[in-house]
Structures are given as C-alpha cells and as structure tokens.
Coordinates of C-alpha atoms in Angstrom, one line a residue:
M432 CA -11.8 -37.4 18.2
A433 CA -10.6 -35.3 21.2
A434 CA -6.6 -36.9 21.3
L435 CA -7.3 -36.2 16.8
K436 CA -7.2 -32.7 17.7
L437 CA -5.0 -32.5 19.9
V438 CA -2.2 -34.3 17.2
M439 CA -3.3 -32.1 14.7
M440 CA -2.4 -28.7 16.8
T441 CA 1.1 -30.5 17.7
V442 CA 1.4 -31.1 14.0
L443 CA 0.3 -27.3 13.4
A444 CA 2.2 -25.7 16.3
A445 CA 5.4 -27.8 15.2
S446 CA 4.8 -26.5 11.1
F447 CA 4.5 -22.8 12.3
L448 CA 7.8 -23.8 14.9
I449 CA 9.6 -24.6 12.2
L450 CA 8.6 -21.8 9.5
V451 CA 9.1 -19.6 11.9
S452 CA 12.4 -20.4 12.0
F453 CA 13.4 -20.7 8.6
S454 CA 12.5 -17.6 8.5
S455 CA 13.9 -16.2 11.0
S456 CA 16.7 -17.6 9.3
S457 CA 16.9 -16.6 5.8
L458 CA 16.5 -12.4 7.6
A459 CA 18.7 -13.5 9.8
A460 CA 21.1 -13.6 6.6
D461 CA 20.0 -11.0 4.2
N462 CA 21.1 -9.3 7.2
S463 CA 24.3 -9.7 8.8
S464 CA 25.9 -7.7 5.8
L465 CA 23.7 -4.7 6.1
T466 CA 24.6 -4.8 9.5
T467 CA 28.1 -4.9 8.5
P468 CA 29.4 -0.6 8.4
V469 CA 30.3 1.0 5.0
S470 CA 31.7 3.5 3.6
P471 CA 29.7 5.6 1.8
K472 CA 31.6 5.5 -1.2
N473 CA 31.1 2.2 -1.5
L474 CA 27.7 2.0 0.0
C475 CA 26.1 4.5 -3.5
K476 CA 28.4 2.2 -6.3
T477 CA 24.7 0.6 -6.4
I478 CA 22.7 3.8 -6.3
P479 CA 21.0 5.1 -9.2
D480 CA 23.1 8.1 -9.0
P481 CA 26.2 7.7 -6.9
S482 CA 27.9 10.7 -6.8
Y483 CA 25.4 12.7 -5.5
C484 CA 24.2 9.3 -3.3
K485 CA 27.8 10.1 -1.6
S486 CA 27.2 14.1 -1.5
V487 CA 24.4 13.3 0.9
L488 CA 25.4 10.6 2.7
Q489 CA 29.4 11.8 3.0
P490 CA 28.6 14.4 5.7
Y491 CA 27.0 12.3 8.4
N492 CA 29.5 9.2 8.7
Q493 CA 32.3 7.2 8.4
T494 CA 31.2 3.9 9.6
G495 CA 27.5 3.8 9.9
N496 CA 25.7 1.0 7.9
V497 CA 23.1 1.0 5.6
Y498 CA 20.5 1.3 8.2
Y499 CA 22.1 4.1 9.2
Y500 CA 22.6 5.7 5.7
G501 CA 18.7 5.0 5.0
R502 CA 17.7 7.3 8.4
V503 CA 19.6 10.2 7.7
S504 CA 18.2 9.3 4.4
V505 CA 14.5 9.4 4.8
R506 CA 14.9 12.2 8.0
K507 CA 17.0 14.3 4.5
S508 CA 13.8 14.0 2.5
L509 CA 11.0 15.0 5.2
S510 CA 12.9 18.3 5.9
Q511 CA 13.5 18.7 1.9
A512 CA 10.1 18.0 1.4
R513 CA 8.8 20.8 4.1
K514 CA 11.3 23.2 3.0
F515 CA 9.3 22.6 -0.2
S516 CA 6.0 22.6 0.4
A517 CA 6.7 26.1 1.8
L518 CA 7.9 27.5 -0.9
I519 CA 4.9 26.4 -2.8
E520 CA 2.4 28.1 -0.6
K521 CA 5.2 31.2 -1.3
Y522 CA 4.3 31.4 -4.3
L523 CA 0.7 30.5 -3.9
R524 CA 0.8 33.7 -1.6
N525 CA 1.6 35.7 -5.0
R526 CA -1.0 33.6 -7.0
S527 CA -2.3 37.4 -8.2
K528 CA 0.7 38.4 -10.4
L529 CA 1.1 34.5 -12.1
S530 CA -1.0 33.3 -14.7
V531 CA -4.3 31.0 -13.9
T532 CA -2.0 28.0 -15.8
A533 CA 0.6 28.7 -13.4
V534 CA -1.5 29.1 -10.0
R535 CA -3.4 25.9 -11.2
A536 CA 0.5 23.7 -11.7
L537 CA 0.9 25.7 -8.2
E538 CA -2.2 23.7 -6.9
D539 CA -0.6 20.9 -7.9
C540 CA 1.9 20.9 -6.9
Q541 CA 0.5 22.0 -3.2
L542 CA -1.4 19.1 -2.8
L543 CA 2.2 16.8 -3.9
A544 CA 3.9 18.3 -1.6
G545 CA 1.3 17.5 1.5
L546 CA 1.1 14.0 0.6
N547 CA 5.0 13.5 0.0
M548 CA 5.2 14.7 3.5
D549 CA 2.8 11.7 5.0
F550 CA 4.3 9.2 2.7
L551 CA 7.9 10.2 4.5
V552 CA 6.5 10.7 7.9
S553 CA 4.7 7.0 7.7
S554 CA 8.3 5.8 6.4
F555 CA 10.3 7.0 8.8
E556 CA 7.8 6.1 11.6
T557 CA 8.9 2.9 9.9
V558 CA 12.6 2.3 9.6
N559 CA 13.3 4.1 13.0
K560 CA 11.9 1.6 14.6
T561 CA 14.2 -1.1 12.8
S562 CA 17.5 -2.4 11.2
R563 CA 16.0 -5.8 9.9
V564 CA 14.7 -6.8 7.3
L565 CA 10.7 -5.9 7.4
S566 CA 8.2 -8.1 5.9
N567 CA 6.9 -8.4 3.5
L568 CA 3.3 -7.2 3.7
K569 CA 5.3 -3.9 5.6
A570 CA 8.0 -3.7 3.1
E571 CA 5.8 -3.2 0.1
D572 CA 3.8 -0.3 2.0
V573 CA 7.2 1.5 2.0
Q574 CA 8.4 1.0 -1.0
T575 CA 5.5 1.7 -2.4
L576 CA 4.9 5.5 -1.0
L577 CA 8.8 6.0 -1.7
S578 CA 8.3 5.1 -5.1
A579 CA 4.8 7.3 -5.0
I580 CA 7.0 10.0 -4.1
L581 CA 8.7 9.8 -6.6
T582 CA 5.5 9.7 -8.3
N583 CA 4.5 13.3 -7.2
Q584 CA 8.2 15.2 -7.5
Q585 CA 7.1 14.4 -12.0
T586 CA 4.1 15.0 -11.6
C587 CA 4.6 18.4 -10.2
L588 CA 7.5 19.1 -13.1
D589 CA 6.0 17.5 -15.7
G590 CA 2.7 20.4 -15.3
I591 CA 5.0 23.3 -14.5
Q592 CA 7.5 23.0 -17.4
A593 CA 4.2 22.2 -19.5
T594 CA 2.1 25.1 -18.2
A595 CA 3.2 28.1 -15.3
S596 CA 4.7 31.0 -18.3
S597 CA 6.3 32.5 -15.3
W598 CA 9.8 32.4 -16.5
S599 CA 10.2 32.6 -12.8
V600 CA 7.8 29.5 -11.6
K601 CA 9.0 27.3 -13.7
N602 CA 13.4 28.5 -12.7
G603 CA 12.3 28.9 -9.3
I604 CA 10.4 26.0 -8.6
S605 CA 12.8 23.7 -12.0
V606 CA 15.6 23.5 -9.1
P607 CA 14.8 22.4 -6.2
L608 CA 12.8 19.7 -7.3
A609 CA 15.1 17.8 -9.8
N610 CA 17.3 18.3 -6.7
D611 CA 15.0 16.8 -3.6
T612 CA 14.1 13.9 -6.5
K613 CA 17.7 12.6 -6.7
L614 CA 17.2 13.3 -2.5
Y615 CA 13.9 10.8 -2.3
S616 CA 15.9 7.9 -5.2
V617 CA 18.6 8.0 -3.0
S618 CA 16.1 6.7 0.0
L619 CA 13.9 4.9 -2.6
A620 CA 17.3 3.2 -3.1
L621 CA 18.8 2.7 0.6
F622 CA 15.5 1.6 1.4
T623 CA 15.6 -1.8 -0.9
K624 CA 18.1 -2.4 0.1
G625 CA 17.6 -2.5 3.4
W626 CA 14.4 -3.0 4.7
V627 CA 13.0 -5.3 1.6
P628 CA 13.4 -8.9 1.6
K629 CA 15.9 -10.6 -1.8
Q630 CA 13.6 -12.4 -2.7
K631 CA 9.9 -10.1 -1.9
K632 CA 7.3 -12.1 -3.5
V633 CA 6.0 -15.8 -4.4
T634 CA 7.1 -16.3 -7.7
T635 CA 6.7 -19.2 -8.4
W636 CA 2.7 -20.2 -7.0
T637 CA 0.3 -20.3 -9.7
P638 CA -3.0 -20.3 -7.7
R639 CA -6.9 -21.0 -8.9
G640 CA -8.9 -18.0 -9.8
K641 CA -10.3 -17.3 -6.9
Q642 CA -14.0 -15.1 -6.8
L643 CA -14.5 -13.8 -3.5
G644 CA -17.6 -11.2 -3.3
F645 CA -20.6 -10.1 -0.8
R646 CA -22.1 -12.5 0.8
N647 CA -25.2 -11.6 3.4
G648 CA -22.4 -8.2 3.6
R649 CA -22.1 -7.4 7.4
L650 CA -23.3 -4.3 9.3
P651 CA -23.1 -2.3 12.7
L652 CA -26.0 -3.1 15.0
R653 CA -27.1 0.3 15.3
M654 CA -28.4 1.0 12.0
S655 CA -31.7 2.8 10.7
E656 CA -34.8 1.3 9.6
K657 CA -34.2 3.0 6.3
T658 CA -30.5 2.6 5.7
R659 CA -30.2 -1.4 6.3
A660 CA -33.5 -1.3 3.8
V661 CA -31.5 1.0 1.4
Y662 CA -28.3 -1.2 1.7
E663 CA -30.4 -4.7 1.1
A664 CA -31.9 -3.1 -1.4
V665 CA -28.9 -2.4 -3.1
S666 CA -26.8 -5.3 -2.6
Q667 CA -29.5 -7.4 -3.5
R668 CA -29.5 -5.2 -7.0
K669 CA -26.3 -3.8 -7.9
L670 CA -23.7 -5.0 -6.3
L671 CA -21.5 -8.2 -7.2
Q672 CA -24.1 -10.5 -7.6
A673 CA -22.3 -13.3 -9.4
A674 CA -19.6 -13.1 -6.9
A675 CA -21.9 -13.4 -3.9
A676 CA -23.4 -16.7 -5.7
T677 CA -19.6 -18.9 -5.8
G678 CA -20.8 -18.4 -1.6
G679 CA -17.1 -17.0 -1.0
D680 CA -17.7 -16.9 3.0
N681 CA -15.8 -12.9 3.3
E682 CA -18.2 -9.9 4.2
V683 CA -18.2 -6.9 2.6
V684 CA -18.7 -4.7 6.4
V685 CA -20.6 -1.5 5.3
K686 CA -20.7 1.4 8.3
D687 CA -23.0 3.3 6.5
I688 CA -24.8 4.7 3.8
V689 CA -26.0 7.5 1.6
T690 CA -27.9 7.8 -1.0
V691 CA -27.3 10.4 -4.2
N692 CA -30.5 10.9 -6.5
Q693 CA -31.1 13.9 -8.4
N694 CA -34.9 14.6 -7.7
G695 CA -34.1 14.9 -4.2
S696 CA -35.8 11.8 -2.9
G697 CA -31.8 10.7 -1.8
D698 CA -30.3 12.1 0.8
F699 CA -28.2 14.6 -1.4
M700 CA -28.8 15.6 -5.3
T701 CA -24.7 16.1 -5.9
I702 CA -22.3 13.3 -5.4
T703 CA -20.1 15.6 -4.2
D704 CA -22.3 16.8 -1.3
A705 CA -22.3 13.1 -0.4
V706 CA -18.1 13.0 -0.6
N707 CA -18.3 15.6 2.3
A708 CA -20.6 14.0 4.6
A709 CA -18.2 11.3 4.8
P710 CA -16.6 11.0 8.0
N711 CA -12.5 11.2 7.4
N712 CA -10.2 9.0 8.0
S713 CA -11.9 6.1 9.4
L714 CA -10.1 2.5 9.8
A715 CA -10.7 -0.5 7.2
I716 CA -11.9 -2.2 10.5
D717 CA -14.2 0.7 11.1
G718 CA -15.9 -0.7 7.0
Y719 CA -16.9 1.6 3.9
F720 CA -18.8 4.3 4.2
L721 CA -21.4 3.8 1.1
I722 CA -22.6 6.6 -1.2
Y723 CA -25.5 4.5 -3.3
V724 CA -25.8 7.0 -7.0
S725 CA -29.1 6.3 -8.8
A726 CA -29.3 6.7 -12.3
G727 CA -28.9 10.0 -14.4
V728 CA -26.3 12.2 -15.6
Y729 CA -23.7 14.3 -13.1
E730 CA -22.3 16.6 -14.4
E731 CA -19.5 17.9 -11.9
Y732 CA -15.8 17.0 -10.4
V733 CA -15.5 15.3 -7.7
S734 CA -12.6 14.5 -6.5
I735 CA -12.1 11.9 -2.7
P736 CA -9.6 14.0 -1.1
K737 CA -6.5 12.3 1.5
N738 CA -9.1 12.4 4.4
K739 CA -12.5 10.3 2.6
K740 CA -10.8 6.8 3.1
Y741 CA -12.5 3.5 2.6
L742 CA -15.6 5.2 0.9
M743 CA -17.3 3.0 -1.3
M744 CA -19.4 4.8 -4.6
I745 CA -22.2 2.2 -6.0
G746 CA -24.4 3.4 -9.1
D747 CA -27.0 1.9 -11.2
G748 CA -24.7 0.3 -13.6
I749 CA -22.3 2.2 -16.8
N750 CA -24.3 4.2 -19.0
Q751 CA -27.2 4.3 -16.1
T752 CA -25.1 6.5 -13.6
I753 CA -23.0 8.7 -15.7
L754 CA -20.4 11.2 -14.0
T755 CA -19.0 13.5 -17.0
G756 CA -16.8 16.5 -17.4
N757 CA -15.1 18.1 -19.8
R758 CA -11.5 19.7 -18.7
S759 CA -8.9 19.6 -21.2
V760 CA -5.4 21.0 -20.9
V761 CA -6.2 23.4 -24.3
D762 CA -8.7 24.8 -22.2
G763 CA -6.0 25.9 -19.7
W764 CA -6.0 23.1 -17.2
T765 CA -2.7 20.8 -15.8
T766 CA -3.6 16.7 -17.3
F767 CA -3.8 16.2 -13.6
N768 CA -6.1 18.8 -12.9
S769 CA -8.5 18.1 -15.9
A770 CA -9.7 15.0 -14.3
T771 CA -13.4 14.5 -14.3
L772 CA -13.5 12.1 -10.9
A773 CA -10.3 12.4 -9.1
V774 CA -9.2 9.6 -5.8
V775 CA -6.9 10.4 -3.3
A776 CA -7.9 8.5 -0.3
P777 CA -6.8 5.2 0.2
G778 CA -9.4 2.1 0.3
F779 CA -11.5 3.9 -2.1
V780 CA -13.9 1.4 -4.0
G781 CA -16.1 2.5 -7.2
V782 CA -18.4 -0.1 -8.7
N783 CA -21.5 -0.1 -11.9
M784 CA -20.3 3.4 -12.8
T785 CA -19.2 5.7 -16.3
I786 CA -16.6 7.9 -15.8
R787 CA -16.7 10.4 -19.2
N788 CA -14.2 13.9 -20.5
T789 CA -15.9 14.9 -23.2
A790 CA -13.8 17.2 -24.5
G791 CA -13.2 15.3 -27.0
A792 CA -9.5 14.9 -29.6
I793 CA -9.2 18.0 -30.2
K794 CA -8.7 18.8 -26.8
H795 CA -5.7 16.7 -26.7
Q796 CA -4.8 15.3 -22.6
A797 CA -8.7 15.5 -21.1
V798 CA -8.1 13.0 -17.8
A799 CA -11.5 10.9 -17.1
L800 CA -10.5 9.3 -14.5
R801 CA -7.0 10.3 -12.0
N802 CA -6.8 7.5 -9.8
G803 CA -4.0 8.0 -6.3
A804 CA -5.6 6.3 -4.3
D805 CA -4.0 3.5 -2.2
L806 CA -5.5 0.4 -2.3
S807 CA -8.0 1.8 -4.3
T808 CA -10.7 -1.0 -6.3
F809 CA -13.2 -0.1 -10.0
Y810 CA -15.1 -3.3 -10.4
S811 CA -17.5 -2.9 -13.1
C812 CA -17.4 -0.1 -14.5
S813 CA -16.1 2.2 -17.8
F814 CA -14.0 4.9 -18.7
E815 CA -14.6 7.6 -21.5
A816 CA -11.7 10.0 -23.0
Y817 CA -9.7 10.0 -26.1
Q818 CA -6.1 11.6 -25.1
D819 CA -5.1 10.0 -21.7
T820 CA -8.3 9.0 -20.1
L821 CA -7.6 6.6 -17.6
Y822 CA -4.7 8.7 -15.1
T823 CA -3.3 5.6 -12.9
H824 CA -1.3 8.1 -11.1
S825 CA 0.8 5.6 -8.2
L826 CA 0.4 3.5 -5.5
R827 CA -1.5 0.4 -5.6
Q828 CA -4.7 -0.2 -8.1
F829 CA -6.9 -2.7 -8.9
Y830 CA -10.1 -3.1 -12.1
R831 CA -11.6 -5.8 -13.6
D832 CA -14.9 -6.4 -15.7
C833 CA -13.9 -2.6 -16.9
D834 CA -14.0 -1.0 -20.0
I835 CA -11.6 2.3 -21.2
Y836 CA -12.0 4.1 -24.2
G837 CA -9.6 6.4 -25.6
T838 CA -6.7 7.2 -28.0
V839 CA -3.4 8.8 -27.3
D840 CA -1.9 6.8 -24.3
F841 CA -5.5 6.4 -22.7
I842 CA -3.5 4.6 -20.0
F843 CA -1.4 6.2 -18.5
G844 CA 0.3 6.8 -14.5
N845 CA 2.7 5.3 -12.6
A846 CA 0.7 3.0 -10.2
A847 CA 1.5 -0.5 -9.5
V848 CA -2.2 -1.4 -11.4
V849 CA -3.5 -4.6 -12.8
F850 CA -6.1 -4.5 -15.0
Q851 CA -8.4 -8.4 -14.4
N852 CA -11.0 -9.1 -17.3
C853 CA -11.3 -5.1 -18.8
T854 CA -11.6 -5.1 -22.2
L855 CA -10.0 -2.1 -23.9
Y856 CA -11.2 -0.5 -26.9
P857 CA -9.3 1.8 -29.6
R858 CA -11.1 4.9 -30.3
L859 CA -10.9 7.4 -33.8
P860 CA -7.7 9.6 -33.3
M861 CA -7.5 12.5 -35.3
A862 CA -5.5 13.0 -38.5
N863 CA -1.9 12.1 -38.2
Q864 CA -3.1 10.6 -34.9
F865 CA -2.0 7.0 -33.5
N866 CA -3.0 4.9 -30.6
A867 CA -1.4 3.8 -27.4
I868 CA -3.3 2.4 -25.6
T869 CA -0.3 2.3 -22.3
A870 CA 2.5 5.3 -21.8
Q871 CA 4.2 3.7 -18.3
G872 CA 5.4 6.2 -15.9
R873 CA 8.0 4.7 -14.0
T874 CA 11.3 7.0 -13.5
D875 CA 13.5 5.3 -11.3
P876 CA 14.8 1.4 -10.8
N877 CA 13.6 1.0 -8.0
Q878 CA 10.3 2.0 -8.0
N879 CA 8.0 -1.3 -7.5
T880 CA 5.5 0.3 -10.2
G881 CA 3.6 -1.3 -13.7
I882 CA 1.1 -1.2 -16.3
S883 CA -0.4 -5.6 -16.0
I884 CA -3.1 -6.0 -18.1
H885 CA -4.1 -10.4 -17.4
N886 CA -7.0 -12.5 -19.2
C887 CA -8.2 -8.7 -20.8
T888 CA -9.4 -8.3 -24.4
I889 CA -8.3 -5.7 -27.3
R890 CA -10.4 -4.4 -29.7
A891 CA -11.6 -1.9 -31.6
A892 CA -14.3 0.9 -30.9
D893 CA -17.2 1.1 -33.4
D894 CA -15.9 4.7 -34.4
L895 CA -12.6 3.0 -35.2
A896 CA -13.5 -0.5 -36.4
S897 CA -15.7 1.0 -39.4
S898 CA -13.8 4.1 -40.6
N899 CA -12.6 4.5 -43.7
V900 CA -9.2 5.4 -42.6
T901 CA -6.2 3.2 -41.4
F902 CA -4.4 4.4 -37.9
K903 CA -2.3 2.1 -35.9
T904 CA -2.8 0.8 -33.2
Y905 CA -0.1 -0.3 -30.1
L906 CA 0.1 -2.2 -27.1
G907 CA 2.3 0.8 -25.2
R908 CA 5.3 3.4 -25.6
P909 CA 7.4 4.3 -23.0
W910 CA 6.6 7.6 -21.2
K911 CA 9.4 7.2 -18.3
E912 CA 12.7 5.3 -18.8
Y913 CA 11.7 3.3 -16.4
S914 CA 8.8 2.5 -18.5
R915 CA 7.1 -1.4 -17.4
T916 CA 4.2 -2.7 -18.8
V917 CA 3.1 -6.8 -19.0
Y918 CA 0.3 -8.5 -21.2
M919 CA -0.7 -12.1 -20.4
Q920 CA -4.1 -14.2 -21.0
S921 CA -5.6 -11.6 -23.3
Y922 CA -6.8 -11.5 -26.6
I923 CA -6.0 -9.1 -28.6
D924 CA -7.6 -8.3 -32.0
D925 CA -5.8 -7.3 -35.0
V926 CA -6.4 -3.7 -34.1
V927 CA -2.9 -3.4 -33.2
D928 CA 0.1 -3.4 -35.1
P929 CA 2.0 -6.5 -35.3
A930 CA 5.0 -4.1 -34.3
G931 CA 2.8 -4.2 -31.0
W932 CA 5.3 -1.3 -29.1
R933 CA 6.4 1.8 -30.5
E934 CA 8.9 4.6 -29.5
W935 CA 8.7 7.7 -27.8
N936 CA 10.8 9.7 -29.4
G937 CA 14.2 8.0 -31.2
D938 CA 15.8 5.8 -29.0
F939 CA 14.4 6.9 -25.5
A940 CA 14.0 4.4 -22.8
L941 CA 14.8 0.9 -25.8
S942 CA 17.5 -0.4 -23.4
T943 CA 15.8 0.6 -19.4
L944 CA 12.3 0.1 -20.3
Y945 CA 10.6 -3.8 -19.4
Y946 CA 7.7 -4.2 -22.0
A947 CA 6.3 -8.0 -22.1
E948 CA 4.2 -10.7 -23.9
Y949 CA 2.7 -14.0 -22.2
N950 CA 0.5 -16.8 -23.8
N951 CA -1.5 -13.9 -25.2
S952 CA -4.0 -14.8 -27.9
G953 CA -5.8 -13.4 -30.9
P954 CA -5.3 -12.0 -34.6
G955 CA -2.9 -9.1 -32.8
S956 CA -1.2 -11.5 -30.2
G957 CA 1.6 -12.6 -33.0
T958 CA 5.0 -11.5 -31.8
G959 CA 6.9 -13.0 -34.6
N960 CA 7.5 -9.2 -36.3
R961 CA 7.4 -6.9 -32.4
V962 CA 10.3 -4.4 -31.5
T963 CA 13.8 -6.0 -31.1
W964 CA 14.0 -3.4 -28.6
P965 CA 16.3 -4.5 -25.5
G966 CA 14.1 -4.0 -22.8
Y967 CA 10.9 -6.1 -24.6
H968 CA 10.3 -9.9 -24.1
V969 CA 8.8 -13.0 -25.1
I970 CA 7.6 -14.7 -20.9
G971 CA 8.0 -18.1 -22.1
N972 CA 8.4 -18.7 -18.0
A973 CA 4.9 -19.1 -15.8
T974 CA 7.3 -18.4 -12.7
D975 CA 8.6 -14.9 -14.3
V976 CA 5.3 -13.7 -15.4
G977 CA 3.7 -14.3 -12.8
N978 CA 5.5 -12.0 -10.4
F979 CA 3.0 -9.7 -12.5
T980 CA -0.5 -12.1 -10.6
V981 CA -2.6 -10.0 -8.3
F982 CA -0.4 -12.2 -5.6
N983 CA 2.9 -11.4 -6.3
F984 CA 2.0 -7.6 -7.7
L985 CA -0.3 -5.8 -5.2
L986 CA -0.1 -8.3 -2.6
G987 CA -3.9 -8.8 -3.3
D988 CA -4.8 -11.4 -1.0
D989 CA -4.3 -9.8 2.2
W990 CA -6.9 -6.7 1.3
L991 CA -8.8 -6.8 -2.5
P992 CA -11.2 -9.8 -0.3
Q993 CA -12.6 -7.0 1.8
T994 CA -14.2 -4.6 -1.0
G995 CA -16.2 -8.0 -2.3
V996 CA -14.4 -7.7 -6.0
P997 CA -13.8 -10.4 -7.5
F998 CA -10.6 -11.5 -8.6
S999 CA -8.1 -13.8 -9.6
S1000 CA -4.6 -14.1 -7.4
G1001 CA -2.4 -15.5 -10.5
L1002 CA -2.6 -17.0 -13.8
L1003 CA -5.1 -18.8 -15.9

C-alpha cells in the first residue's frame, strides 16, 4: 500500500512539473513580444482611441514596452482620480447654492470617485510588481476593477446629465469626466494587452452541474450559546436545505450572528442597525457576519457600504421577509440612489428575501436592488419593481433561484453577472410602453462585463398575462455601445416578441453589441424571425457559449463554494 502511494505521489509530482513547465513556456511565449520596446504610436494602434492614447504616452518614453506604458497609464489614472475626487468635494462644499437633485448627483459621484481611487491603488500594486502575463485569477481581479472604474465614470456622468439643473455643474464635471474616462480606457486596454493571458478562459470544458451548499456549517470555537442556538435554527430551517441534502463537503464559515426582529425580541429592530454593527473590513477567511432578518415588512433604505465586507443576510423567505421603499427619478432621486437596497461591500450574500420598490410604473426609474459588490450572490430572493428593477451595476455577481419582476430595462447595468435557474417576469407597463428584460451597459470593448441568463424561465407576470391590451416584450436593448447579453438553455414563453431584441435609438450599437441565444426552448425561443443586426448571433457551438458559464465568465468555482449557494459550473 505504501509503495502504491509512493508511485501515485511520483506520478502526480511529474504531472505537476509537466503542467508548470507547459504553463511557464506558454507565459514565456506570451511575454516575449510584450517585453520588446515599442513606440507609443505603434502601441496605440490597437487601443480604442489611438490618438488620445498616443497623446498620453508620447511625453514619457520612446523605447518603453507594454509594461512600462501600462504602469505609466495606471499611475496617471490614479493621479487624475484624486484630482477629480477633490473637484467633487469642492462642489459639495457649496451645496447650499445647488439644487437638491444636483447635490444628489454629486454625492453619487463622490462615492464612485472614492471607489475608483481604491480600485486604482489595488491595480497599480499589481502592475507595479510584475512585467509578465498574470494567472487567470489575478488577471481577472484587476481587469474587473479597471472595468468597474469605467462603469463608475459613466454612472457619474449619467447622473450629472440627467438631474443636475445647474449648467455650471454639468459643464464643470462633464469635461474632466470625459477626459478621465479616455485615460482609464487606455489603462484597461494596456492591462489587457500586457497582463491578461491570451487564452484567459477555458472554453471547452462543460462540467456536470454541481450543487454546493451548507453541510454542518463550521463555527469558531468561541461562540455564545445564544448565537449557536440561532445559527442552528436558521441553518436547519432556512439555509439551502436542498443544497445541503446533496452531501457536498463545502462548509460555510460563520463568524458571528445577529438577529433582526421588529417586535424587539432580536438584537436589533432594523436591518440598518444590524449592518452598522457588522465588523469592518473582514476577510473571507474570517467567515461571514450573518444577519438573520425575521419575517416582516421593513420600510427602510439599506446600504451595505464598502467596509462591511463578507456580510450574509438571510430572511424567512420570499414574501415573508420584505424590504421595501419607493424612491424614484420622478421624485428627484438619481437612478443610482433610488435603490431600496444598495450593496457595495465585496462578498455579500443575500438569501430568502423580497426586495421591492413600490414607486410604480408612473414614476419611471425606481430601483429595488443596486448591486456594485464584487463576488456577491443572491439566492432564493425576489426583486420587484417596474422600470429599472435590478441594477447589476458593476463587478462580479451571481443570482440563483431568484424571481425578477419589471417592465422597461428591468435588469440593467454593467456587471459581469450570471442568472441561473431564475424566473424573469415582464409586468404590465404603462400605455404606449414596451417591456425590455435587459439593458446591458458595456461601454468599452475591453471590459469583461455582460449579462448571462442560464437555465432561466421567461414568462408573463399575472397582470400582463391577464391584460386585454397587447404589449410587446423584448429580450433586451443596447443601453451602451458594447452591450453584451446571452440567453442560453432557458425557457422563453410566447410573451417575447418574435424579433427578440429592440433598438435603443436608430442604428446605435447594432454593429458593436454582442447579443446571442443558445439552445433555448419554449414558444418564444424560435430564432427564425429574430433581428438581423451585425452584433446578433445564434450560437450553435457549445465551446463558444461556454465563455458565458459560471466557470468561465465569473471563474465562479474559485469563490462561489464558500457562499453555500448551489450553482452549475457549466452547461447543463
């Protein structure tokens, strides 16, 4: 037996050396051309805005390589981000002279500018350490941050243009915003060119769907009896029972638990107070701070700020634990800050809750959830509103077994997001409106963002199904120039118009978008009468569509197991 173990260890070691040797030689091949000196003029030929790229890099060096210029660009980006943040602070110091809508738009920009500085500091630390192609995971991390910076810029600009009534604010903010956005695009392009592996994603593997979940969730040794009792009750009755029953060996680590109950029997009576009590800047290895929210209707606006990392919020179930608000653009809020629940901190997990915005169709943009949290997950939740229900704003997100209700653009944003086993319910819109399920907001070809809808169901909500008036429903429309959305292995009912997709404005983005369908079913899934835009595709190859699976698009096998949420890595 010992001899057999020795042989196996020898084989495994040899295999590992072969793999390392292969990977190293591949990386060396990637790096050979990247370390060669190149002029800014030649380097910028493949950048989205070559002339601007050249103007940024020309003053620095005529003999640098991709890595040198990439560091220059990211460093300059960080400097500009600090200047822009200071500019926003300057305007806000004079808030008494501004309209309420202008102040709210500037406060959005203030939050987003702070995130941009954080993301650029982290990105520069990486690019400053190495002049070689990175691993898939590390490259994905930085590309995600640089992609989110561009999204944050666009969000700030959209808010300023839509709500700031002051001409001086619009003019004073819009110009530096536009210039900085060009610079950030250069940084993203150079990072993609120098640090991201050419074959970043494994596109040929279609693994059997795995179910991962709670199994005797591990707790720290020092835990009060009260906390342990709450944990055991919640985990047995509420947490992913189906996933646990599969016998997966992954454990969900819980650091501490607090309870929210409106009758005063818990630790807190509001969700906000419980969030405030969570520790700051936890690490994934520390485990989750779990907030158990008992059944009830919570009328409050909840924000999970960037320092409340790895927070898990669990309710008593859809339509049992309900968080509700009614902010809207018509009532003077930006789309960004109209959300009932806004999540920014990385590692958030939401389970067994309903999130609502009750402003109604007449109030136009009114968000239920705004999610800009990296590596965030929602499981068995319902999101209910009309226009702009679910704002998948930025970074990497996963939704499983969720219900989403809405009308116009009711899933929108610029995250890298996968919806799996969810049900999407187009509702009854206002007269002369139509439904668009998605409005994806990718603005740059190097952003690793898009919406992937996998094994979901699209059917009319009850109000739309019973209406005597016919309203058209579309799979999506291009909010931004490089909009990207894929439907795969999903059931599409006849609520969806045969054309499938709708223009945003004339021929805007029709040749630069990427919309695709793969192996869907149902009466609305036929592709014979779909749009004929250059950017629309019917995918027949499992390898191509594999790029949009959890395994490839989110590298989800690396971070989803710790959440306890069930997921399928690949195609079904």
